[in-house]
Amino acid sequence: VLAASMVLGPAAGYAGPPYLTDDPEPVEFGHWEVYLATQYFVTRGFATGAAPLTDINCGAWPGLQLHFMGQLIYARPSGGPTSYGVGDTEIGAKIRLVSEGDRLPLISTYPLLDFPTGDEAHQLGTGRVHGFVPLWVQKSFGPWTTYGGGGLWINPGAGNRNSWYAGWQAQRRLASYATVGGEVFYLTPGQPGAKANFGFNVGLVLDLSDVHHLLFSAGRSMVGDNVFQGYAAYQLTL
């Protein structure tokens, strides 16, 4: 259930690719970021993921980014048949509240809505509209950038309850073409009796040019049922 909710719920598309924790920097006005990605979650007894996932972001106004994500989902319970089809659809808007200065961090909010376009009966969708309301902060120091925060998942439906996500990431640019980083995150249960999830990811971003990029991350839970989570993407910046 946890793996499915992380793929199908508001955190469905990696928030700040290639990480679950989002960065607060909106896409520049008049520019686009497009991701073609795949992601996987494996638990004891269940595997789910998006293949492919399309994440489109545009700088609609200075300090405002509009977001759309569509995906094809697979769900494979242990000992059961694999289902594959259209997953839930996500839209959102990243809004810069405070610009980064010498002392001030960059602060943004990034509310998201997920719409139930996936087949709930085959575990390809949640069957409900979900929302995520976060606050993200970021500060840069030379080759280092660190960001994090969290927010509330609004999780309607019988047997569900709202939950909280919190995460923090740090990354370092090693060269003009390579950045490495890592994150830790915590997710409270979205269903009575479910376990909280405390995990980590390590990531790599390769800048092939100003336009073409490759992104990778992988990790697992230290507390909770996820035994593996992974993400890989091609990013086009226009």
Short mmCIF file of C-alpha atoms in Angstrom, two decimals:
data_model
loop_
_atom_site.label_atom_id
_atom_site.label_comp_id
_atom_site.label_asym_id
_atom_site.label_seq_id
_atom_site.Cartn_x
_atom_site.Cartn_y
_atom_site.Cartn_z
CA VAL A 1 0.00 0.00 0.00
CA LEU A 2 2.84 2.36 0.86
CA ALA A 3 4.64 1.75 -2.43
CA ALA A 4 1.44 2.20 -4.41
CA SER A 5 0.57 5.41 -2.59
CA MET A 6 4.03 6.87 -3.25
CA VAL A 7 3.70 6.16 -6.98
CA LEU A 8 -0.01 6.87 -7.35
CA GLY A 9 -0.50 9.61 -4.77
CA PRO A 10 0.63 13.23 -4.69
CA ALA A 11 4.29 12.28 -4.51
CA ALA A 12 3.90 10.30 -7.64
CA GLY A 13 6.46 11.72 -9.96
CA TYR A 14 9.60 12.50 -8.22
CA ALA A 15 9.17 15.96 -6.84
CA GLY A 16 12.64 17.35 -7.38
CA PRO A 17 14.07 14.92 -9.92
CA PRO A 18 15.81 12.65 -9.25
CA TYR A 19 14.71 12.94 -5.60
CA LEU A 20 11.44 12.63 -3.70
CA THR A 21 12.14 15.87 -1.85
CA ASP A 22 11.36 18.90 -3.98
CA ASP A 23 13.58 21.84 -4.79
CA PRO A 24 11.84 25.23 -4.43
CA GLU A 25 13.26 26.88 -7.57
CA PRO A 26 10.56 27.44 -10.22
CA VAL A 27 11.42 27.03 -13.89
CA GLU A 28 12.54 30.37 -15.34
CA PHE A 29 9.89 32.48 -17.03
CA GLY A 30 9.47 31.47 -20.67
CA HIS A 31 11.42 28.21 -20.28
CA TRP A 32 10.43 24.54 -20.12
CA GLU A 33 11.66 21.40 -18.37
CA VAL A 34 10.43 18.07 -19.73
CA TYR A 35 11.26 14.70 -18.15
CA LEU A 36 10.77 11.26 -19.67
CA ALA A 37 11.30 8.93 -16.74
CA THR A 38 10.77 5.56 -15.14
CA GLN A 39 10.52 4.85 -11.42
CA TYR A 40 10.15 1.71 -9.28
CA PHE A 41 9.12 0.78 -5.75
CA VAL A 42 9.58 -2.76 -4.44
CA THR A 43 8.24 -3.94 -1.09
CA ARG A 44 7.95 -7.32 0.54
CA GLY A 45 5.19 -8.82 -1.55
CA PHE A 46 4.46 -5.99 -4.00
CA ALA A 47 6.14 -4.08 -6.81
CA THR A 48 4.86 -1.01 -8.62
CA GLY A 49 6.22 1.72 -10.81
CA ALA A 50 5.76 4.14 -13.67
CA ALA A 51 7.09 3.29 -17.11
CA PRO A 52 7.05 5.72 -18.76
CA LEU A 53 6.33 8.87 -16.78
CA THR A 54 6.08 12.24 -18.53
CA ASP A 55 6.67 15.33 -16.37
CA ILE A 56 6.18 18.72 -18.06
CA ASN A 57 6.97 22.04 -16.34
CA CYS A 58 6.84 25.57 -17.73
CA GLY A 59 7.81 28.99 -16.40
CA ALA A 60 4.44 30.67 -16.82
CA TRP A 61 5.40 33.88 -14.97
CA PRO A 62 8.42 35.10 -13.01
CA GLY A 63 8.38 32.97 -9.87
CA LEU A 64 5.54 30.72 -11.11
CA GLN A 65 5.95 27.22 -12.55
CA LEU A 66 3.03 25.18 -13.90
CA HIS A 67 3.29 21.40 -13.79
CA PHE A 68 1.63 18.42 -15.53
CA MET A 69 2.47 14.75 -15.11
CA GLY A 70 0.99 11.72 -16.84
CA GLN A 71 2.14 8.13 -16.46
CA LEU A 72 1.66 4.51 -17.37
CA ILE A 73 1.70 2.33 -14.25
CA TYR A 74 2.37 -1.33 -13.55
CA ALA A 75 1.36 -3.16 -10.36
CA ARG A 76 2.63 -6.65 -9.54
CA PRO A 77 1.47 -8.25 -6.28
CA SER A 78 3.41 -11.29 -5.10
CA GLY A 79 1.81 -14.40 -6.57
CA GLY A 80 -0.68 -12.39 -8.60
CA PRO A 81 -1.00 -11.11 -12.17
CA THR A 82 0.69 -7.91 -13.30
CA SER A 83 -1.56 -5.00 -14.29
CA TYR A 84 -0.43 -2.23 -16.62
CA GLY A 85 -2.21 0.88 -17.80
CA VAL A 86 -2.81 4.59 -17.39
CA GLY A 87 -2.10 5.89 -13.89
CA ASP A 88 -3.38 8.95 -12.07
CA THR A 89 -2.69 12.42 -13.51
CA GLU A 90 -1.05 15.25 -11.60
CA ILE A 91 -1.16 19.02 -11.98
CA GLY A 92 0.44 21.67 -9.79
CA ALA A 93 1.89 25.15 -9.45
CA LYS A 94 5.23 26.02 -7.81
CA ILE A 95 5.14 29.55 -6.40
CA ARG A 96 8.25 31.36 -5.17
CA LEU A 97 7.51 33.21 -1.94
CA VAL A 98 10.99 34.48 -1.01
CA SER A 99 14.02 34.86 -3.32
CA GLU A 100 17.39 33.59 -2.10
CA GLY A 101 19.77 36.25 -0.79
CA ASP A 102 23.03 36.40 1.12
CA ARG A 103 21.27 35.32 4.28
CA LEU A 104 17.72 34.51 3.24
CA PRO A 105 16.91 31.09 1.79
CA LEU A 106 14.73 30.55 -1.26
CA ILE A 107 11.22 29.65 -0.08
CA SER A 108 8.41 28.25 -2.24
CA THR A 109 5.17 26.35 -2.01
CA TYR A 110 4.16 23.72 -4.56
CA PRO A 111 0.52 22.55 -4.16
CA LEU A 112 -0.37 19.50 -6.24
CA LEU A 113 -3.59 17.75 -7.21
CA ASP A 114 -3.78 14.15 -8.40
CA PHE A 115 -6.84 13.10 -10.41
CA PRO A 116 -8.07 9.46 -10.48
CA THR A 117 -7.49 8.61 -14.14
CA GLY A 118 -6.04 5.18 -13.25
CA ASP A 119 -7.98 1.95 -12.70
CA GLU A 120 -8.35 1.53 -8.93
CA ALA A 121 -9.59 -2.08 -9.26
CA HIS A 122 -6.27 -3.11 -10.80
CA GLN A 123 -4.19 -0.97 -8.38
CA LEU A 124 -3.30 1.50 -11.15
CA GLY A 125 -4.92 4.46 -9.43
CA THR A 126 -6.23 5.65 -6.09
CA GLY A 127 -9.85 6.26 -7.10
CA ARG A 128 -9.88 9.65 -5.37
CA VAL A 129 -8.65 13.20 -5.91
CA HIS A 130 -5.61 13.71 -3.67
CA GLY A 131 -3.79 16.87 -2.72
CA PHE A 132 -0.33 17.76 -1.41
CA VAL A 133 0.40 21.13 0.21
CA PRO A 134 4.11 21.62 1.00
CA LEU A 135 6.61 24.32 1.87
CA TRP A 136 10.19 24.05 0.53
CA VAL A 137 13.36 26.01 1.37
CA GLN A 138 16.80 26.07 -0.30
CA LYS A 139 20.25 27.59 0.29
CA SER A 140 23.40 27.43 -1.84
CA PHE A 141 27.03 27.62 -0.69
CA GLY A 142 29.54 27.56 -3.54
CA PRO A 143 29.36 24.10 -5.15
CA TRP A 144 26.88 22.93 -2.47
CA THR A 145 23.08 23.22 -2.60
CA THR A 146 20.75 21.97 0.10
CA TYR A 147 16.98 22.05 0.26
CA GLY A 148 14.05 20.44 2.00
CA GLY A 149 10.84 20.85 3.90
CA GLY A 150 7.58 18.94 3.75
CA GLY A 151 3.85 19.10 3.70
CA LEU A 152 0.47 17.49 4.17
CA TRP A 153 -0.98 14.78 1.92
CA ILE A 154 -4.76 15.15 1.77
CA ASN A 155 -5.85 11.53 1.42
CA PRO A 156 -9.65 11.09 1.23
CA GLY A 157 -11.50 7.80 1.03
CA ALA A 158 -12.72 5.07 3.35
CA GLY A 159 -9.87 3.61 5.37
CA ASN A 160 -7.50 6.47 4.49
CA ARG A 161 -6.18 9.33 6.56
CA ASN A 162 -4.09 12.40 5.88
CA SER A 163 -0.34 11.97 6.24
CA TRP A 164 2.81 14.08 6.44
CA TYR A 165 5.92 14.02 4.29
CA ALA A 166 9.24 15.57 5.36
CA GLY A 167 12.58 15.38 3.58
CA TRP A 168 15.97 17.01 3.22
CA GLN A 169 18.51 16.84 0.39
CA ALA A 170 22.10 18.00 -0.14
CA GLN A 171 24.09 17.91 -3.37
CA ARG A 172 27.50 18.95 -4.62
CA ARG A 173 28.64 19.82 -8.12
CA LEU A 174 31.79 17.80 -8.77
CA ALA A 175 32.40 19.10 -12.28
CA SER A 176 30.66 21.17 -14.94
CA TYR A 177 28.80 18.04 -16.04
CA ALA A 178 28.21 16.04 -12.83
CA THR A 179 26.35 16.63 -9.55
CA VAL A 180 25.95 14.03 -6.80
CA GLY A 181 23.64 14.16 -3.82
CA GLY A 182 21.56 12.35 -1.27
CA GLU A 183 18.36 12.76 0.70
CA VAL A 184 16.53 11.38 3.71
CA PHE A 185 12.75 11.46 3.98
CA TYR A 186 9.95 10.46 6.32
CA LEU A 187 6.33 9.64 5.46
CA THR A 188 3.65 9.03 8.08
CA PRO A 189 1.08 6.27 7.43
CA GLY A 190 -1.85 7.04 5.15
CA GLN A 191 -3.96 4.14 6.43
CA PRO A 192 -4.70 2.89 9.96
CA GLY A 193 -2.32 0.04 10.82
CA ALA A 194 0.17 0.92 8.08
CA LYS A 195 3.81 1.62 8.89
CA ALA A 196 5.64 4.92 8.66
CA ASN A 197 8.46 5.05 6.14
CA PHE A 198 11.91 6.50 6.83
CA GLY A 199 14.30 6.12 3.91
CA PHE A 200 17.06 7.53 1.78
CA ASN A 201 18.10 8.03 -1.84
CA VAL A 202 21.44 8.79 -3.45
CA GLY A 203 21.44 10.51 -6.84
CA LEU A 204 23.49 11.58 -9.85
CA VAL A 205 22.78 14.29 -12.45
CA LEU A 206 24.80 14.35 -15.67
CA ASP A 207 24.60 17.53 -17.75
CA LEU A 208 25.35 16.43 -21.30
CA SER A 209 24.73 20.03 -22.43
CA ASP A 210 22.60 23.00 -21.42
CA VAL A 211 19.66 21.22 -23.04
CA HIS A 212 20.16 17.49 -22.43
CA HIS A 213 20.53 15.86 -19.01
CA LEU A 214 20.44 12.37 -17.45
CA LEU A 215 19.21 11.80 -13.88
CA PHE A 216 19.42 8.74 -11.63
CA SER A 217 18.63 7.87 -8.02
CA ALA A 218 18.19 4.75 -5.90
CA GLY A 219 17.60 3.96 -2.26
CA ARG A 220 15.54 2.05 0.26
CA SER A 221 13.76 2.31 3.59
CA MET A 222 15.59 2.11 6.89
CA VAL A 223 12.21 1.93 8.64
CA GLY A 224 9.23 0.64 6.68
CA ASP A 225 8.54 -1.91 3.96
CA ASN A 226 10.29 -0.48 0.89
CA VAL A 227 13.27 -2.67 -0.01
CA PHE A 228 14.15 -0.68 -3.15
CA GLN A 229 13.17 2.51 -4.92
CA GLY A 230 14.74 3.75 -8.12
CA TYR A 231 14.39 6.49 -10.71
CA ALA A 232 15.97 7.23 -14.09
CA ALA A 233 15.12 10.06 -16.49
CA TYR A 234 16.10 12.03 -19.54
CA GLN A 235 15.55 15.78 -19.06
CA LEU A 236 15.10 18.29 -21.86
CA THR A 237 15.58 21.96 -20.88
CA LEU A 238 14.31 24.62 -23.27
#
